Coordinates of C-alpha atoms in Angstrom, one line a residue:
X1 CA -17.6 6.4 -11.3
X2 CA -17.7 4.4 -14.6
X3 CA -18.0 0.6 -14.4
X4 CA -14.8 -1.5 -13.9
X5 CA -13.4 -2.9 -17.1
X6 CA -12.2 -6.2 -15.6
X7 CA -10.7 -7.3 -19.0
X8 CA -8.0 -4.6 -18.5
X9 CA -7.7 -4.9 -14.6
X10 CA -4.8 -6.3 -12.6
X11 CA -6.1 -6.8 -9.1
X12 CA -3.4 -6.4 -6.5
X13 CA -3.8 -8.7 -3.5
X14 CA -1.6 -7.4 -0.6
X15 CA -1.9 -6.2 3.0
X16 CA -3.0 -2.7 3.7
X17 CA -1.0 -0.2 5.8
X18 CA 2.1 -1.1 7.8
X19 CA 2.6 -4.6 8.9
X20 CA 5.4 -6.5 10.8
X21 CA 7.7 -8.7 8.7
X22 CA 10.2 -10.6 10.8
X23 CA 12.0 -7.9 12.8
X24 CA 10.9 -5.1 10.6
X25 CA 7.8 -3.1 9.7
X26 CA 6.9 -2.8 6.1
X27 CA 4.7 -0.1 4.6
X28 CA 2.7 -1.9 2.0
X29 CA 0.7 1.2 1.0
X30 CA 4.0 2.7 -0.1
X31 CA 5.1 -0.5 -1.9
X32 CA 1.8 -0.5 -3.8
X33 CA 2.1 3.2 -4.8
X34 CA 5.9 3.1 -5.7
X35 CA 6.4 -0.5 -6.9
X36 CA 3.3 -2.5 -8.0
X37 CA 1.1 0.4 -9.3
X38 CA 3.6 2.0 -11.7
X39 CA 4.9 -1.4 -12.8
X40 CA 1.4 -2.7 -13.7
X41 CA 0.3 0.5 -15.3
X42 CA 3.3 0.3 -17.7
X43 CA 2.2 -3.2 -19.0
X44 CA 0.7 -3.3 -22.5
X45 CA -2.1 -5.8 -23.2
X46 CA -1.7 -8.1 -26.3
X47 CA -4.8 -6.5 -27.8
X48 CA -3.8 -3.0 -27.1
X49 CA -4.1 -0.6 -24.3
X50 CA -2.7 -1.0 -20.8
X51 CA -3.4 -2.9 -17.6
X52 CA -5.1 -0.9 -14.9
X53 CA -4.0 -1.7 -11.3
X54 CA -6.7 -1.9 -8.7
X55 CA -6.8 -2.5 -4.9
X56 CA -10.2 -2.6 -3.2
X57 CA -9.3 -0.1 -0.5
X58 CA -8.4 2.4 -3.3
X59 CA -11.8 2.0 -5.1
X60 CA -14.5 3.9 -3.3
X61 CA -17.7 2.2 -4.1
X62 CA -21.1 2.5 -2.2
X63 CA -21.5 -1.2 -2.1
X64 CA -20.0 -3.9 0.1
X65 CA -16.3 -4.2 -0.1
X66 CA -16.5 -8.0 0.3
X67 CA -18.6 -8.1 -2.8
X68 CA -16.3 -5.9 -4.8
X69 CA -13.3 -8.1 -3.7
X70 CA -15.0 -11.2 -5.0
X71 CA -15.7 -9.6 -8.3
X72 CA -12.2 -8.5 -8.6
X73 CA -10.9 -12.0 -7.8
X74 CA -13.3 -13.6 -10.2
X75 CA -13.3 -11.3 -13.2
X76 CA -9.9 -9.5 -13.3
X77 CA -7.7 -10.2 -16.3
X78 CA -4.9 -10.6 -13.9
X79 CA -4.2 -10.9 -10.2
X80 CA -0.8 -10.1 -8.6
X81 CA -0.4 -11.2 -5.0
X82 CA 2.3 -10.3 -2.3
X83 CA 2.7 -13.0 0.3
X84 CA 5.5 -11.3 2.3
X85 CA 3.7 -10.8 5.5
X86 CA 1.8 -14.0 5.3
X87 CA -1.4 -12.1 5.8
X88 CA -4.4 -14.4 6.3
X89 CA -6.6 -12.2 4.0
X90 CA -4.0 -12.3 1.3
X91 CA -3.7 -16.2 1.6
X92 CA -7.4 -16.6 1.5
X93 CA -7.8 -14.4 -1.5
X94 CA -5.1 -16.3 -3.4
X95 CA -7.1 -19.5 -2.8
X96 CA -10.2 -17.9 -4.0
X97 CA -8.4 -16.7 -7.1
X98 CA -6.8 -20.1 -7.9
X99 CA -10.2 -21.7 -7.4
X100 CA -12.0 -19.5 -10.0
X101 CA -9.3 -18.8 -12.7
X102 CA -7.0 -21.3 -14.5
X103 CA -4.5 -18.6 -15.4
X104 CA -3.6 -15.0 -14.8
X105 CA -2.1 -15.1 -11.3
X106 CA 1.4 -14.3 -10.1
X107 CA 2.8 -14.4 -6.6
X108 CA 5.6 -12.2 -5.2
X109 CA 7.4 -11.8 -1.9
X110 CA 10.2 -9.7 -0.6
X111 CA 13.5 -11.6 -1.0
X112 CA 14.3 -12.0 2.6
X113 CA 10.9 -13.1 3.8
X114 CA 10.6 -16.6 5.3
X115 CA 8.1 -19.0 3.7
X116 CA 6.6 -21.5 6.1
X117 CA 7.0 -25.3 5.0
X118 CA 3.3 -25.7 4.4
X119 CA 3.3 -23.3 1.5
X120 CA 6.9 -23.5 0.2
X121 CA 5.7 -25.2 -2.9
X122 CA 4.1 -21.9 -4.0
X123 CA 6.3 -20.2 -6.6
X124 CA 6.8 -16.7 -5.5
X125 CA 9.1 -14.1 -7.4
X126 CA 11.4 -12.4 -4.8
X127 CA 11.7 -8.7 -4.9
X128 CA 13.4 -5.9 -3.0
X129 CA 12.3 -2.2 -2.8
X130 CA 15.3 -0.6 -1.1
X131 CA 17.4 1.1 -2.2
X132 CA 16.0 2.8 -5.3
X133 CA 18.0 0.7 -7.7
X134 CA 16.5 -2.4 -6.3
X135 CA 13.0 -0.8 -6.6
X136 CA 13.9 -0.3 -10.3
X137 CA 14.7 -4.0 -10.6
X138 CA 11.5 -4.9 -8.8
X139 CA 9.3 -2.9 -11.1
X140 CA 11.1 -4.5 -14.1
X141 CA 10.6 -7.9 -12.8
X142 CA 6.9 -7.3 -12.3
X143 CA 6.5 -5.9 -15.7
X144 CA 8.4 -9.0 -17.2
X145 CA 6.3 -11.4 -15.4
X146 CA 3.0 -9.7 -16.4
X147 CA 4.0 -9.5 -20.0
X148 CA 5.1 -13.0 -20.3
X149 CA 2.1 -14.4 -18.4
X150 CA -0.3 -12.4 -20.5
X151 CA 1.2 -13.6 -23.7
X152 CA 1.5 -17.2 -22.6
X153 CA -1.9 -17.3 -20.7
X154 CA -0.6 -20.7 -19.2
X155 CA -2.4 -22.7 -16.7
X156 CA -1.0 -21.5 -13.3
X157 CA -3.6 -22.5 -10.7
X158 CA -2.7 -25.5 -8.6
X159 CA -6.4 -25.8 -7.7
X160 CA -7.4 -25.8 -11.4
X161 CA -4.7 -28.3 -12.3
X162 CA -6.1 -30.6 -9.7
X163 CA -9.6 -30.2 -10.8
X164 CA -8.8 -30.5 -14.5
X165 CA -7.2 -33.9 -13.8
X166 CA -10.1 -35.1 -11.7
X167 CA -13.0 -34.1 -14.1
X168 CA -12.4 -37.3 -16.1
X169 CA -12.0 -39.5 -13.1
X170 CA -15.2 -41.7 -12.6
X171 CA -14.0 -42.9 -9.1
X172 CA -13.5 -39.4 -7.8
X173 CA -15.5 -40.1 -4.6
X174 CA -13.3 -43.0 -3.8
X175 CA -10.1 -41.2 -4.5
X176 CA -10.7 -38.1 -2.4
X177 CA -10.5 -39.9 1.0
X178 CA -7.2 -41.6 0.0
X179 CA -5.7 -38.2 -0.9
X180 CA -6.7 -36.7 2.4
X181 CA -5.2 -39.7 4.1
X182 CA -1.9 -39.1 2.2
X183 CA -1.9 -35.4 3.2
X184 CA -2.4 -36.4 6.8
X185 CA 0.3 -39.0 6.6
X186 CA 2.7 -36.3 5.3
X187 CA 1.8 -34.0 8.2
X188 CA 2.9 -36.8 10.6
X189 CA 6.2 -37.2 8.5
X190 CA 5.0 -40.8 7.6
X191 CA 6.2 -40.7 4.0
X192 CA 5.8 -44.5 3.3
X193 CA 2.1 -44.3 4.4
X194 CA 1.6 -41.4 2.1
X195 CA 3.2 -43.1 -0.9
X196 CA 1.0 -46.2 -0.2
X197 CA -2.1 -44.1 -0.2
X198 CA -1.3 -42.2 -3.4
X199 CA -0.5 -45.6 -5.1
X200 CA -3.9 -46.8 -4.1
X201 CA -5.6 -43.7 -5.4
X202 CA -3.9 -44.3 -8.7
X203 CA -5.0 -47.8 -8.8
X204 CA -8.6 -46.7 -8.4
X205 CA -8.5 -43.8 -10.8
X206 CA -5.4 -43.5 -13.0
X207 CA -6.4 -40.3 -14.9
X208 CA -5.1 -37.8 -12.4
X209 CA -1.8 -36.0 -13.4
X210 CA -1.6 -34.2 -10.0
X211 CA -1.5 -37.5 -8.1
X212 CA 1.2 -38.8 -10.4
X213 CA 3.3 -35.6 -9.7
X214 CA 2.7 -35.8 -5.9
X215 CA 3.8 -39.5 -5.8
X216 CA 6.8 -38.6 -8.0
X217 CA 8.0 -36.0 -5.7
X218 CA 7.8 -38.3 -2.7
X219 CA 9.7 -41.0 -4.6
X220 CA 12.2 -38.4 -5.7
X221 CA 12.8 -37.3 -2.1
X222 CA 13.3 -41.0 -1.1
X223 CA 15.9 -41.3 -3.8
X224 CA 13.8 -43.6 -6.1
X225 CA 14.6 -41.6 -9.3
X226 CA 13.5 -44.3 -11.7
X227 CA 10.1 -44.5 -9.9
X228 CA 9.9 -40.7 -9.8
X229 CA 10.6 -40.4 -13.6
X230 CA 7.8 -42.9 -14.4
X231 CA 5.4 -40.8 -12.4
X232 CA 6.3 -37.5 -13.8
X233 CA 6.2 -39.0 -17.4
X234 CA 2.7 -40.4 -16.7
X235 CA 1.7 -36.8 -15.7
X236 CA 3.0 -35.3 -18.8
X237 CA 1.2 -37.9 -21.0
X238 CA -2.1 -37.3 -19.2
X239 CA -1.7 -33.4 -19.2
X240 CA 0.8 -32.3 -21.8
X241 CA 0.6 -28.6 -20.8
X242 CA 1.6 -29.4 -17.2
X243 CA 4.8 -27.4 -17.0
X244 CA 5.8 -28.4 -13.5
X245 CA 5.5 -32.1 -14.4
X246 CA 7.9 -31.5 -17.4
X247 CA 10.4 -29.7 -15.2
X248 CA 10.5 -32.4 -12.6
X249 CA 10.7 -35.1 -15.3
X250 CA 13.7 -33.4 -16.9
X251 CA 15.5 -32.8 -13.5
X252 CA 15.2 -36.4 -12.5
X253 CA 16.1 -37.7 -15.8
X254 CA 19.3 -35.7 -15.7
X255 CA 20.1 -37.0 -12.3
X256 CA 19.3 -40.6 -13.1
X257 CA 21.2 -40.8 -16.4
X258 CA 24.1 -38.5 -15.4
X259 CA 22.8 -35.8 -17.8
X260 CA 22.5 -38.0 -20.7
X261 CA 18.8 -37.2 -20.7
X262 CA 16.5 -34.5 -19.3
X263 CA 17.3 -31.6 -21.7
X264 CA 14.2 -32.1 -23.9
X265 CA 11.9 -32.1 -20.9
X266 CA 13.4 -29.0 -19.4
X267 CA 13.2 -27.1 -22.6
X268 CA 9.6 -28.2 -22.9
X269 CA 8.9 -26.9 -19.4
X270 CA 10.5 -23.6 -20.2
X271 CA 8.5 -23.3 -23.4
X272 CA 5.3 -23.8 -21.4
X273 CA 6.4 -21.4 -18.6
X274 CA 9.3 -19.1 -19.5
X275 CA 9.4 -17.6 -16.0
X276 CA 10.1 -21.0 -14.3
X277 CA 13.4 -20.2 -12.8
X278 CA 13.7 -23.7 -11.5
X279 CA 13.6 -25.1 -14.9
X280 CA 16.0 -22.5 -16.3
X281 CA 18.5 -23.1 -13.5
X282 CA 18.1 -26.9 -13.9
X283 CA 18.8 -26.6 -17.6
X284 CA 21.8 -24.4 -16.7
X285 CA 23.1 -27.2 -14.5
X286 CA 22.7 -29.8 -17.3
X287 CA 24.5 -27.6 -19.8
X288 CA 27.3 -27.0 -17.3
X289 CA 27.8 -30.7 -16.6
X290 CA 27.9 -31.4 -20.3
X291 CA 30.5 -28.7 -20.8
X292 CA 28.5 -26.2 -22.6
X293 CA 29.6 -23.5 -20.2
X294 CA 28.8 -20.4 -22.2
X295 CA 25.2 -21.4 -22.7
X296 CA 25.0 -22.6 -19.1
X297 CA 26.1 -19.1 -17.9
X298 CA 23.5 -17.5 -20.1
X299 CA 20.7 -19.8 -18.7
X300 CA 21.8 -19.2 -15.1
X301 CA 21.8 -15.5 -15.7
X302 CA 18.4 -15.7 -17.2
X303 CA 17.2 -17.6 -14.1
X304 CA 18.7 -15.0 -11.9
X305 CA 17.0 -12.2 -13.8
X306 CA 13.6 -14.0 -13.8
X307 CA 13.7 -14.9 -10.1
X308 CA 15.0 -11.5 -9.0
X309 CA 18.2 -13.0 -7.6
X310 CA 17.4 -16.4 -6.4
X311 CA 20.6 -17.7 -4.6
X312 CA 21.2 -20.9 -6.7
X313 CA 21.3 -19.4 -10.2
X314 CA 22.9 -16.2 -8.8
X315 CA 25.9 -18.2 -7.4
X316 CA 26.2 -20.4 -10.4
X317 CA 26.2 -17.4 -12.7
X318 CA 28.8 -15.7 -10.6
X319 CA 31.1 -18.7 -10.7
X320 CA 30.8 -19.2 -14.5
X321 CA 31.4 -15.6 -15.1
X322 CA 34.5 -15.8 -12.9
X323 CA 35.8 -18.8 -14.8
X324 CA 35.2 -17.0 -18.2
X325 CA 36.8 -13.6 -17.1
X326 CA 39.3 -14.9 -14.6
X327 CA 38.0 -12.5 -12.0
X328 CA 35.3 -12.2 -9.4
X329 CA 33.4 -9.1 -10.4
X330 CA 31.0 -8.1 -7.7
X331 CA 29.4 -4.8 -8.2
X332 CA 26.8 -3.1 -6.0
X333 CA 23.8 -4.9 -7.5
X334 CA 25.5 -8.2 -7.0
X335 CA 26.5 -7.3 -3.4
X336 CA 22.8 -6.6 -2.7
X337 CA 21.7 -9.8 -4.2
X338 CA 24.3 -11.7 -2.2
X339 CA 23.0 -10.0 0.9
X340 CA 19.4 -10.9 0.2
X341 CA 20.4 -14.4 -0.7
X342 CA 22.2 -14.8 2.5
X343 CA 19.2 -13.6 4.5
X344 CA 16.9 -16.0 2.7
X345 CA 19.1 -19.0 3.1
X346 CA 19.9 -18.2 6.8
X347 CA 16.1 -18.2 7.5
X348 CA 15.7 -21.5 5.8
X349 CA 18.7 -23.0 7.6
X350 CA 17.4 -21.9 10.9
X351 CA 13.8 -23.0 10.3
X352 CA 12.2 -25.9 12.2
X353 CA 12.7 -28.2 10.4
X354 CA 15.4 -26.6 8.2
X355 CA 14.4 -26.2 4.6
X356 CA 16.3 -27.4 1.4
X357 CA 19.2 -29.1 3.2
X358 CA 22.1 -29.2 2.6
X359 CA 21.9 -26.7 -0.2
X360 CA 20.8 -23.7 1.9
X361 CA 24.0 -24.2 4.0
X362 CA 26.3 -24.6 0.9
X363 CA 24.8 -21.3 -0.4
X364 CA 25.5 -19.6 2.8
X365 CA 29.1 -20.9 2.6
X366 CA 29.4 -19.3 -0.9
X367 CA 27.9 -16.0 0.2
X368 CA 30.4 -15.9 3.1
X369 CA 33.3 -16.7 0.6
X370 CA 32.4 -13.9 -1.7
X371 CA 31.9 -11.5 1.1
X372 CA 35.4 -12.1 2.3
X373 CA 34.5 -14.1 5.4
X374 CA 36.8 -17.1 5.2
X375 CA 35.7 -18.5 8.6
X376 CA 32.1 -18.2 7.7
X377 CA 32.8 -20.1 4.5
X378 CA 34.5 -23.1 6.5
X379 CA 31.7 -23.0 9.2
X380 CA 28.8 -23.3 6.8
X381 CA 30.7 -25.9 4.6
X382 CA 31.1 -28.1 7.6
X383 CA 27.4 -27.6 8.5
X384 CA 26.3 -28.5 5.1
X385 CA 28.5 -31.5 4.8
X386 CA 27.1 -32.8 8.1
X387 CA 23.7 -32.7 6.6
X388 CA 24.6 -34.6 3.4
X389 CA 23.0 -38.0 2.9
X390 CA 24.4 -38.8 -0.4
X391 CA 27.8 -38.5 -2.1
X392 CA 26.4 -36.5 -5.0
X393 CA 25.4 -33.7 -2.8
X394 CA 29.1 -33.0 -1.7
X395 CA 30.3 -33.8 -5.2
X396 CA 27.9 -31.2 -6.7
X397 CA 29.2 -28.6 -4.2
X398 CA 32.8 -29.5 -5.0
X399 CA 32.4 -29.4 -8.8
X400 CA 30.8 -26.0 -8.6
X401 CA 33.6 -24.5 -6.6
X402 CA 36.1 -26.1 -9.1
X403 CA 34.8 -23.4 -11.6
X404 CA 36.5 -20.7 -9.6
X405 CA 39.8 -22.6 -9.5
X406 CA 39.6 -23.3 -13.2
X407 CA 39.3 -19.6 -13.8
X408 CA 42.2 -18.8 -11.5
X409 CA 40.0 -17.2 -8.9
X410 CA 40.6 -18.3 -5.4
X411 CA 38.9 -16.2 -2.7
X412 CA 40.4 -16.5 0.8
X413 CA 39.4 -19.6 2.6
X414 CA 38.5 -21.7 -0.6
X415 CA 41.7 -23.8 -0.5
X416 CA 41.1 -24.6 3.2
X417 CA 37.5 -25.8 2.4
X418 CA 38.3 -28.1 -0.4
X419 CA 39.9 -30.9 1.7
X420 CA 36.9 -31.0 4.0
X421 CA 34.6 -31.5 1.0
X422 CA 36.9 -34.2 -0.4
X423 CA 37.0 -36.0 2.9
X424 CA 33.2 -36.0 3.1
X425 CA 32.9 -37.3 -0.5
X426 CA 35.1 -40.3 0.3
X427 CA 33.0 -41.2 3.3
X428 CA 29.5 -40.6 2.0
X429 CA 27.4 -43.5 0.5

């Protein structure tokens, strides 16, 4: 067998054989053969030629498979990982890849797979492989992500982001214990202690963009938007190519200033990472709230396409299209996307603790509404409102649903749900 040309190789990290995923069993060998392999093989390299997919169990070398795996992880031009089954070997290999390569890694998962709390920060593109039309969409999504990533060659490893920031830190040995203390505090759900430890770490060594982002996220979650913006801004100044920092800066600026700011930072994030559906969807939200509805609809649709049907941009794109066309057009593709969105949000709502409250419940309410389940819409609306801590959460849900009314589209149950939302808005702080 000729030697492997790693400069043209896309190493596919995924389980082998059939594995349980929730209540189902998934044949990952079939997914490799029918989804990942043909998609990767169709991607042209910027310098010419095509990517070559590789999986260690399909390469029959005389040597040690462990050695071959590490060579693939270290040297491959690109690595594509599927975390659907939360396979320990897959998670380990992703960690190794992130440690050795700054860029060239993309993560995927089946759209209805639950992601545990500890790793929900990992960006994973959702895909579906059944029926065949969804398999076509999955292959197209993989091709697009690979093409864009190869062209951008952007920093995508959280490990390398952290190490890059720390290389210039003279007090690194003093900072590391504080970061560990902060992580342990978060595992105890002691957010104030974690914030204090991160602030102390920044006082000792101020040159770490990742610490600023971590602190900004904690401040954001506590409602201190001004403090969060300051931390995200500091991160972008220290590391101008840090796409996630730009995205978070833009989102919080838009919230803090009622959409007067934030657009520039979000567009910067999208320039750095065109496949960041969070940034695309957030820019769509800003454009919607500043009454640029046509551009907002296009941005939400782009976020839906890039993400493979993430619930938030999917539902917003549907509402804006309904407003523009005065009809709710739900074809077979959208029905399937709504079904997967409902499964994803149901798993998040039922997790312990629940994830992304109250938005997961509001999304479930909309999925029920568009599926003709008026009682389900009211039930999930009540549950979502009961989890709201701030008025803006209920107001955001209300203003989004208003798009349907403005377009003359009123699915059964909508009018019964609006008074519930209005009452909650009046009572929330």
